[in-house]
Coordinates of N, CA and C in Angstrom, one line a residue:
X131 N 0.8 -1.2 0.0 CA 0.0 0.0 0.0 C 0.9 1.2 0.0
X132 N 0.5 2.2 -1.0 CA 1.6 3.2 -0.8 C 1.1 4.4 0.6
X133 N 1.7 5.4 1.0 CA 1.6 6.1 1.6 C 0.2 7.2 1.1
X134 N -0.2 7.8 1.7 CA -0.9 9.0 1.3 C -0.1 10.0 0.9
X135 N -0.5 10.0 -0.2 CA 0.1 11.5 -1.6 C 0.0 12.7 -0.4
X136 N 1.1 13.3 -0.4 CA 1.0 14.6 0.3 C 2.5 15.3 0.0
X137 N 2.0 16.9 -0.6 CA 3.0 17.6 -1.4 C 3.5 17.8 -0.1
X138 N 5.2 18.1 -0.2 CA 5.7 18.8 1.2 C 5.4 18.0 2.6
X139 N 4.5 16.8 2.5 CA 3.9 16.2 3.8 C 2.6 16.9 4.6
X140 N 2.1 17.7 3.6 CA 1.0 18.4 3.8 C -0.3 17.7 3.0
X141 N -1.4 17.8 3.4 CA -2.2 17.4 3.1 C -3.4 18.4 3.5
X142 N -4.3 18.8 1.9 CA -5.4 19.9 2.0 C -6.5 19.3 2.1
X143 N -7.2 19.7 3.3 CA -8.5 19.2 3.9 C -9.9 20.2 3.9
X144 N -10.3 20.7 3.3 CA -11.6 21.4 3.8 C -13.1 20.9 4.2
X145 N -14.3 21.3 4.5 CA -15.5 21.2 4.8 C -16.4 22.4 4.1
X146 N -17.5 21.7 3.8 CA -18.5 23.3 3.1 C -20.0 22.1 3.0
X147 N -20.9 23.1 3.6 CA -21.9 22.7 3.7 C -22.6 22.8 2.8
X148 N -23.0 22.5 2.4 CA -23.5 22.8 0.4 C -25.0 22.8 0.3
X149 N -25.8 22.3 1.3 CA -27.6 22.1 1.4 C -27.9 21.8 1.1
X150 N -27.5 21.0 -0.4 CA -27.6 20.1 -1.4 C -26.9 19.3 -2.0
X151 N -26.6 18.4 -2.4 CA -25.4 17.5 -3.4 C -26.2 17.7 -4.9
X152 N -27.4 17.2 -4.8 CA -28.1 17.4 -6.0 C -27.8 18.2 -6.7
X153 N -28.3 19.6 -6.2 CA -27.7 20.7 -7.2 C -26.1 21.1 -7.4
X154 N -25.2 20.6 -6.1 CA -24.0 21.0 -6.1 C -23.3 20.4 -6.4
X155 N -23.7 19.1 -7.1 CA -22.4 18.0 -7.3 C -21.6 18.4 -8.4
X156 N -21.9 19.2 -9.3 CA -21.4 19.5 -10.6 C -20.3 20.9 -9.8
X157 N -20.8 21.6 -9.1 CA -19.7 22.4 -8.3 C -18.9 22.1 -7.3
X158 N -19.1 20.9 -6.4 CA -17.9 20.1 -5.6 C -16.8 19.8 -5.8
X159 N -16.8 19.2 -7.2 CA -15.4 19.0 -7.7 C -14.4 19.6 -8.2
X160 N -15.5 20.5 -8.9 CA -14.6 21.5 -9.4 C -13.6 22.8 -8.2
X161 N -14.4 22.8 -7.4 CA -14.2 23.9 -6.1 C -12.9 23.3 -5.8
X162 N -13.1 21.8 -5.4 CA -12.6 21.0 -4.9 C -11.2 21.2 -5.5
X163 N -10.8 20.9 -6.7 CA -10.1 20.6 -7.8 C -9.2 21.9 -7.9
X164 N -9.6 23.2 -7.8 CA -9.3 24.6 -8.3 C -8.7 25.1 -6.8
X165 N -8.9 24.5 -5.8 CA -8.6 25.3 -4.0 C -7.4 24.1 -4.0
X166 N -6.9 22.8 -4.7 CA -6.2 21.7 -4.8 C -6.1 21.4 -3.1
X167 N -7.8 20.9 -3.1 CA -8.2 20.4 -2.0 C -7.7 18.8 -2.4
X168 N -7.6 17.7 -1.1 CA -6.8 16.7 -1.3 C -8.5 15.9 -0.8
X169 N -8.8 16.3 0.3 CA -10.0 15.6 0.7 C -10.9 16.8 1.0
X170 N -12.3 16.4 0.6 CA -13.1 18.0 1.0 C -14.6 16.9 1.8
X171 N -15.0 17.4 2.6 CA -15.9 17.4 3.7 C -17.1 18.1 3.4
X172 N -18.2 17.2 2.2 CA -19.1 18.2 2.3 C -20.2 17.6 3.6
X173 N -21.4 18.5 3.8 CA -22.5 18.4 5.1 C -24.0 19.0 4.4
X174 N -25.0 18.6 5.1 CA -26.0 19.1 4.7 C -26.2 18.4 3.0
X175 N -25.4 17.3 2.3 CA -25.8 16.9 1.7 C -27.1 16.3 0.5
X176 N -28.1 15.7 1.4 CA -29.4 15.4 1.9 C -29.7 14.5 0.8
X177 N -28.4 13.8 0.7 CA -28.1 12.3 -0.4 C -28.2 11.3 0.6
X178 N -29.4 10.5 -0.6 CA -30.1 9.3 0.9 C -29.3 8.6 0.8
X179 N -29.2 7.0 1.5 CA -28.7 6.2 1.9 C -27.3 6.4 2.4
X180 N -26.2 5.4 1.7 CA -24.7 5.3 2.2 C -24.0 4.6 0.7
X181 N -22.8 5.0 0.8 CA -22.1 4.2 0.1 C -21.2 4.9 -0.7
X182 N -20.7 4.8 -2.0 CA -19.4 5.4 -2.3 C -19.9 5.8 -4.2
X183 N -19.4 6.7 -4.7 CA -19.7 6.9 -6.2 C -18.3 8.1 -6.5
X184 N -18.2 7.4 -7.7 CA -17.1 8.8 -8.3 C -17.5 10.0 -9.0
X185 N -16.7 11.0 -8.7 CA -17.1 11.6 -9.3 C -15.9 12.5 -9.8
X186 N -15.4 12.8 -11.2 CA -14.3 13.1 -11.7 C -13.2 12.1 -11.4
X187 N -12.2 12.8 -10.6 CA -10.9 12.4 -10.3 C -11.3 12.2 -8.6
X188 N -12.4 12.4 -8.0 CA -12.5 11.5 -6.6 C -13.7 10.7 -6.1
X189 N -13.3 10.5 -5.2 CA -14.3 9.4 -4.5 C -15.1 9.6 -3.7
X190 N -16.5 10.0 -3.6 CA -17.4 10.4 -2.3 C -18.0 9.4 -1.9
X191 N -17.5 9.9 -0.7 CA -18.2 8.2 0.5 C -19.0 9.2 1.0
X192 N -20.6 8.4 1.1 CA -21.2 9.4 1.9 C -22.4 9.0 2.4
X193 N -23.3 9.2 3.6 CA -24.3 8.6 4.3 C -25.2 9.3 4.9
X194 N -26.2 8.7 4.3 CA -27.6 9.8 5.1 C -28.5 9.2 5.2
X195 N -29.8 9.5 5.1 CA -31.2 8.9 5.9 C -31.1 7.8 5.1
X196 N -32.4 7.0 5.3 CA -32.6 6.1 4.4 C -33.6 6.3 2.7
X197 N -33.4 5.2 2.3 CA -34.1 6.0 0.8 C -35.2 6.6 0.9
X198 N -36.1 5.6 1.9 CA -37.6 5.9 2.0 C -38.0 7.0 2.8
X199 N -37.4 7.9 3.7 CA -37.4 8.8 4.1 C -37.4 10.1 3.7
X200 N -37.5 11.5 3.9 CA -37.3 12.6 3.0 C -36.0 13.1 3.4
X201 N -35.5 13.7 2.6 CA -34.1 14.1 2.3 C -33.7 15.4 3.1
X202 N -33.1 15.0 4.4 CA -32.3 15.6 5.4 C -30.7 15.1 5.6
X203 N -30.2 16.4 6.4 CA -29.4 16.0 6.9 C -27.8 15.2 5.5
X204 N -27.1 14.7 6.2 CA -26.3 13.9 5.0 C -24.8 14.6 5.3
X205 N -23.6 13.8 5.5 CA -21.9 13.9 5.7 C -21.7 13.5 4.5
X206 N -20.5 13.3 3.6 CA -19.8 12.7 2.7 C -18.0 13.1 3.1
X207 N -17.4 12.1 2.6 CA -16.1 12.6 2.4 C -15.6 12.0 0.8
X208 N -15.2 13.3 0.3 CA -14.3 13.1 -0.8 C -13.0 12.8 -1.7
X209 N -12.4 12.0 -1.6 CA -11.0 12.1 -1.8 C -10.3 11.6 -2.8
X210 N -9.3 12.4 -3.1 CA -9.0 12.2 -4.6 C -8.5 11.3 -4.7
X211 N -8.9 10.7 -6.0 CA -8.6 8.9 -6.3 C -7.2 8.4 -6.5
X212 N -6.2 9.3 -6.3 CA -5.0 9.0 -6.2 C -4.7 8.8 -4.6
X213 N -5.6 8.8 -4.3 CA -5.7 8.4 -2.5 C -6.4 7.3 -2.0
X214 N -7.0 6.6 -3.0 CA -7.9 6.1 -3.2 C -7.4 4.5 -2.7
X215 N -6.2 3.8 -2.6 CA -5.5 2.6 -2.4 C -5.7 3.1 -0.6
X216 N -5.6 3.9 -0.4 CA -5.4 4.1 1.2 C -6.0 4.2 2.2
X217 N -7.8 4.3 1.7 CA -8.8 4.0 2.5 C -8.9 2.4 3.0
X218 N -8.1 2.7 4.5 CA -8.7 1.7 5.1 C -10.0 0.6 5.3
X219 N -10.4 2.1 6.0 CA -12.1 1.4 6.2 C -13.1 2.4 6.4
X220 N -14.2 2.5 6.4 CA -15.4 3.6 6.2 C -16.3 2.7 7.5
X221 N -17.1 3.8 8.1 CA -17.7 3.3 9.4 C -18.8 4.6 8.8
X222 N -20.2 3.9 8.7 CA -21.3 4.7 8.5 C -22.1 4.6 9.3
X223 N -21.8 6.2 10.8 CA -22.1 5.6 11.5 C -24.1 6.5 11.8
X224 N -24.2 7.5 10.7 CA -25.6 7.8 10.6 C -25.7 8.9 9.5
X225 N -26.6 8.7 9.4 CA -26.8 10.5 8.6 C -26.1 11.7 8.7
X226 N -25.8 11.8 10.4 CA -24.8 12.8 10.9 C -23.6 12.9 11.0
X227 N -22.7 11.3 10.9 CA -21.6 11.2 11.1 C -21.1 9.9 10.1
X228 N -19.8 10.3 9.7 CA -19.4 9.3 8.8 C -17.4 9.2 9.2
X229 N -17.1 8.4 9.2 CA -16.0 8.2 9.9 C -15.1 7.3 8.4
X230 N -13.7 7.5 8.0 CA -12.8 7.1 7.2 C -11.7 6.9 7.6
X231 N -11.2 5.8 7.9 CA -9.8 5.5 7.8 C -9.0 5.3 6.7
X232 N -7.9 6.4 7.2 CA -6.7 5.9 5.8 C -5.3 6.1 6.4
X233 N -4.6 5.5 5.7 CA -3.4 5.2 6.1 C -2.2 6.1 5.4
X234 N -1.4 6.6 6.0 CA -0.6 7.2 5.7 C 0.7 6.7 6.5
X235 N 1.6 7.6 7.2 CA 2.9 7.1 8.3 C 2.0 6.9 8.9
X236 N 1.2 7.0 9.6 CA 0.5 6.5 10.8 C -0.9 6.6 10.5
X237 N -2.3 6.0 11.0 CA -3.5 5.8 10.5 C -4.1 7.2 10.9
X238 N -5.1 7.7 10.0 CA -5.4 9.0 10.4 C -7.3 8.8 10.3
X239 N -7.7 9.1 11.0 CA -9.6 9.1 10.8 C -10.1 9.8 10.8
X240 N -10.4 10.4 9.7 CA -11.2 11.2 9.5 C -12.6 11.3 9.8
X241 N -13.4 12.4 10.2 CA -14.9 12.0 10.9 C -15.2 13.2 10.1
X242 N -16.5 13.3 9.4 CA -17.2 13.8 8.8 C -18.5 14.1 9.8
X243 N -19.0 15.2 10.1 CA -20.3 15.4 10.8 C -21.1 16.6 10.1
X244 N -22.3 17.0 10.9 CA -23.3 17.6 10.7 C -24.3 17.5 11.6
X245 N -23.7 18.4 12.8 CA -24.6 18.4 13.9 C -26.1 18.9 13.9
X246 N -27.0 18.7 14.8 CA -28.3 18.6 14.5 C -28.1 20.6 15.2
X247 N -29.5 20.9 14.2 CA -29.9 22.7 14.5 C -30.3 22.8 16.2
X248 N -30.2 23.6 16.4 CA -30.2 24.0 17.8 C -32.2 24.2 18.0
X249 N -32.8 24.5 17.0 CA -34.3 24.3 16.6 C -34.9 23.2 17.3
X250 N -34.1 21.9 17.0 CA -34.3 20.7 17.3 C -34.7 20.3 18.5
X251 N -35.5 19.2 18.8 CA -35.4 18.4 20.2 C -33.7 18.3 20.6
X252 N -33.9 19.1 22.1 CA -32.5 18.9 22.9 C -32.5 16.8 22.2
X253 N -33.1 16.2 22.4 CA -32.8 14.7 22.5 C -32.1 14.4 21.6
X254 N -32.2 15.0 20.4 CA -31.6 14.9 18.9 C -30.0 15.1 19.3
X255 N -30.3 16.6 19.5 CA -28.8 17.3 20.0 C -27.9 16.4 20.8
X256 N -28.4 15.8 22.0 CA -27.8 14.5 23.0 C -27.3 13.4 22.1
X257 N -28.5 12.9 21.3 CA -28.0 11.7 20.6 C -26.5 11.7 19.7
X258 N -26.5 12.6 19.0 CA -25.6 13.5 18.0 C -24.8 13.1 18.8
X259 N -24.3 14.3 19.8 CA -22.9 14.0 21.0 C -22.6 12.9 21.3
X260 N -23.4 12.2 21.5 CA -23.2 11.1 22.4 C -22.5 9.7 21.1
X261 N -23.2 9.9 19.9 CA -22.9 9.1 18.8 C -21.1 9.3 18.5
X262 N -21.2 10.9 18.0 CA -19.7 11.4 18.3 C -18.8 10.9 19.2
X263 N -19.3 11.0 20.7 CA -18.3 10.3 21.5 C -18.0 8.7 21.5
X264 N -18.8 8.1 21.2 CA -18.4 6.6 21.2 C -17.5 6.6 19.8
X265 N -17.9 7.0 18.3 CA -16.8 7.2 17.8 C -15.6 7.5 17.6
X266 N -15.2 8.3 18.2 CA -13.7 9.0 18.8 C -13.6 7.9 20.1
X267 N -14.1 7.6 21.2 CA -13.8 6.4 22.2 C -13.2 5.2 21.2
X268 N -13.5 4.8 19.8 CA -13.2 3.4 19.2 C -11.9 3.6 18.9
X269 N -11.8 4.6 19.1 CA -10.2 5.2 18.2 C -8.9 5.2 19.1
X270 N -8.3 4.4 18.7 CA -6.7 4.1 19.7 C -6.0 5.3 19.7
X271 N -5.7 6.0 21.2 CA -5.4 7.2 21.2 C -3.8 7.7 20.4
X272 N -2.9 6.8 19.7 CA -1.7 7.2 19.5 C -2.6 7.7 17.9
X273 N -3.7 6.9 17.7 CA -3.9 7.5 15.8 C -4.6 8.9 15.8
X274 N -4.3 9.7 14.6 CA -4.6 10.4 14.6 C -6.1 11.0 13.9
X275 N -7.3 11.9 14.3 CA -8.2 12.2 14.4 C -8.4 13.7 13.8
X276 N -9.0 13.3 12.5 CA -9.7 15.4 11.9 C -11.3 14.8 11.8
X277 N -11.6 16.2 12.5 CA -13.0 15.9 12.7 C -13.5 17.5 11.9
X278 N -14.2 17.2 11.3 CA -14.7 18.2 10.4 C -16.0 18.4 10.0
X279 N -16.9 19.7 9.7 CA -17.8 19.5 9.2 C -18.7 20.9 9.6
X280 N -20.6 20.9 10.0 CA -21.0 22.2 10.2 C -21.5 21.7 12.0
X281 N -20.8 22.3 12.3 CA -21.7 21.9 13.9 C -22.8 22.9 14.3
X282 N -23.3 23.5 13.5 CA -24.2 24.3 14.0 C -24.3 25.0 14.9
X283 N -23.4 25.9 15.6 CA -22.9 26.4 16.4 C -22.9 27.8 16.7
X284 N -23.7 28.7 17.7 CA -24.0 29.5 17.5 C -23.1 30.6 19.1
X285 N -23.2 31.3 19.0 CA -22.2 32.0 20.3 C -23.0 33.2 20.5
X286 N -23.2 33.5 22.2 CA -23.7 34.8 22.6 C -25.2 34.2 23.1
X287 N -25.7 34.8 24.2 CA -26.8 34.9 24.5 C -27.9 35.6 24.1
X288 N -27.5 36.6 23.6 CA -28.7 37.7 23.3 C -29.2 37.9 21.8
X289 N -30.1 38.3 21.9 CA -30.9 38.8 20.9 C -30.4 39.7 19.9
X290 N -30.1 39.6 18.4 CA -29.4 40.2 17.9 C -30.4 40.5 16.6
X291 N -30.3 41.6 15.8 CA -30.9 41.8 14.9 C -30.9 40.8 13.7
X292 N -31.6 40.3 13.0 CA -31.2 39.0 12.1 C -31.2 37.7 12.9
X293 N -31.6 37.8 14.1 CA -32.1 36.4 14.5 C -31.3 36.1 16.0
X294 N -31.3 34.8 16.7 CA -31.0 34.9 18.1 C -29.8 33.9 17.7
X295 N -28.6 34.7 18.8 CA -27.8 34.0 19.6 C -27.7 32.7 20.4
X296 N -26.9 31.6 20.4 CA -27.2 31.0 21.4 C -25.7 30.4 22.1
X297 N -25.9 30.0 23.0 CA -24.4 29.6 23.8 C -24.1 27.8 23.1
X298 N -22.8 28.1 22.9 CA -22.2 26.6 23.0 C -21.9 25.8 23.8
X299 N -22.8 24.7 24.0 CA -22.8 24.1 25.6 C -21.8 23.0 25.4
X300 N -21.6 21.9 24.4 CA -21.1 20.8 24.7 C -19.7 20.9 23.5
X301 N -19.2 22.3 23.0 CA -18.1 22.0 22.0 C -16.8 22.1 23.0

């Protein structure tokens, strides 16, 4: 297995919530391609099921509701197919979270999320975290961990023109 491709030993990682794949898939790659992103982290997806499809020169792994459901929510990770020998293993572990191992000097896991709106049932918001945490708990603490994605995350108490503030309780 070769190493993960990385110019200088750097490797370009971004996230962008896109609200759609549908409409945006024709602009993912290209973004992708032109910022010479190496892996990109899209969220808010709202591409049903799980599983993997190419597109250009990479690979989207990506997992969300089920087919029969309506189209929320949705992680993917991207990575370019010259990376593509290196994916360990993929762990789909919901709509909100999608987890990728690959191997480089040392195993690196990437976690893909898309935390639930602050709108939501607190229960949602719990489940989320709590999913997260057992994730990262499976993970042998010498390997390394990029967690990426929209956490929905709002800062400030007060009332602000254009809509309300809220405090970040569990980041």
């Amino acid at each position: 297995m070769n190493k993960l491709y990385m110019k200088k030993q750097q490797i370009r990682i971004a996230c962008w919530n896109i609200k759609t794949l549908y409409s945006k898939d024709h602009e993912l790659i290209p973004r992708t391609q032109r910022t010479c992103t190496d892996i990109c982290l899209p969220s808010e997806t709202k591409k049903k099921g799980k599983g993997t499809t190419k597109l250009n020169n990479y690979i989207l792994i990506y997992s969300g509701v089920p087919k029969d459901q309506r189209a929320t929510s949705g992680v993917g990770v991207a990575i370019n197919d010259k990376n593509e020998q290196n994916i360990e293993s993929i762990e789909y572990v919901c709509d909100r979270i999608l987890r990728v191992k690959i191997m480089s000097d040392q195993p690196i896991h990437i976690i893909s999320v898309y935390a639930t709106d602050i709108n939501k049932p607190e229960e949602m918001s719990m489940d989320f975290y709590e999913n997260l945490q057992s994730v990262i708990d499976k993970i042998p603490r010498h390997e390394k961990i990029i967690l990426l994605g929209d956490l929905n995350a709002r800062i400030g108490n007060e009332v602000v023109d254009g809509g309300i503030k809220q405090n970040i309780t569990r980041i």
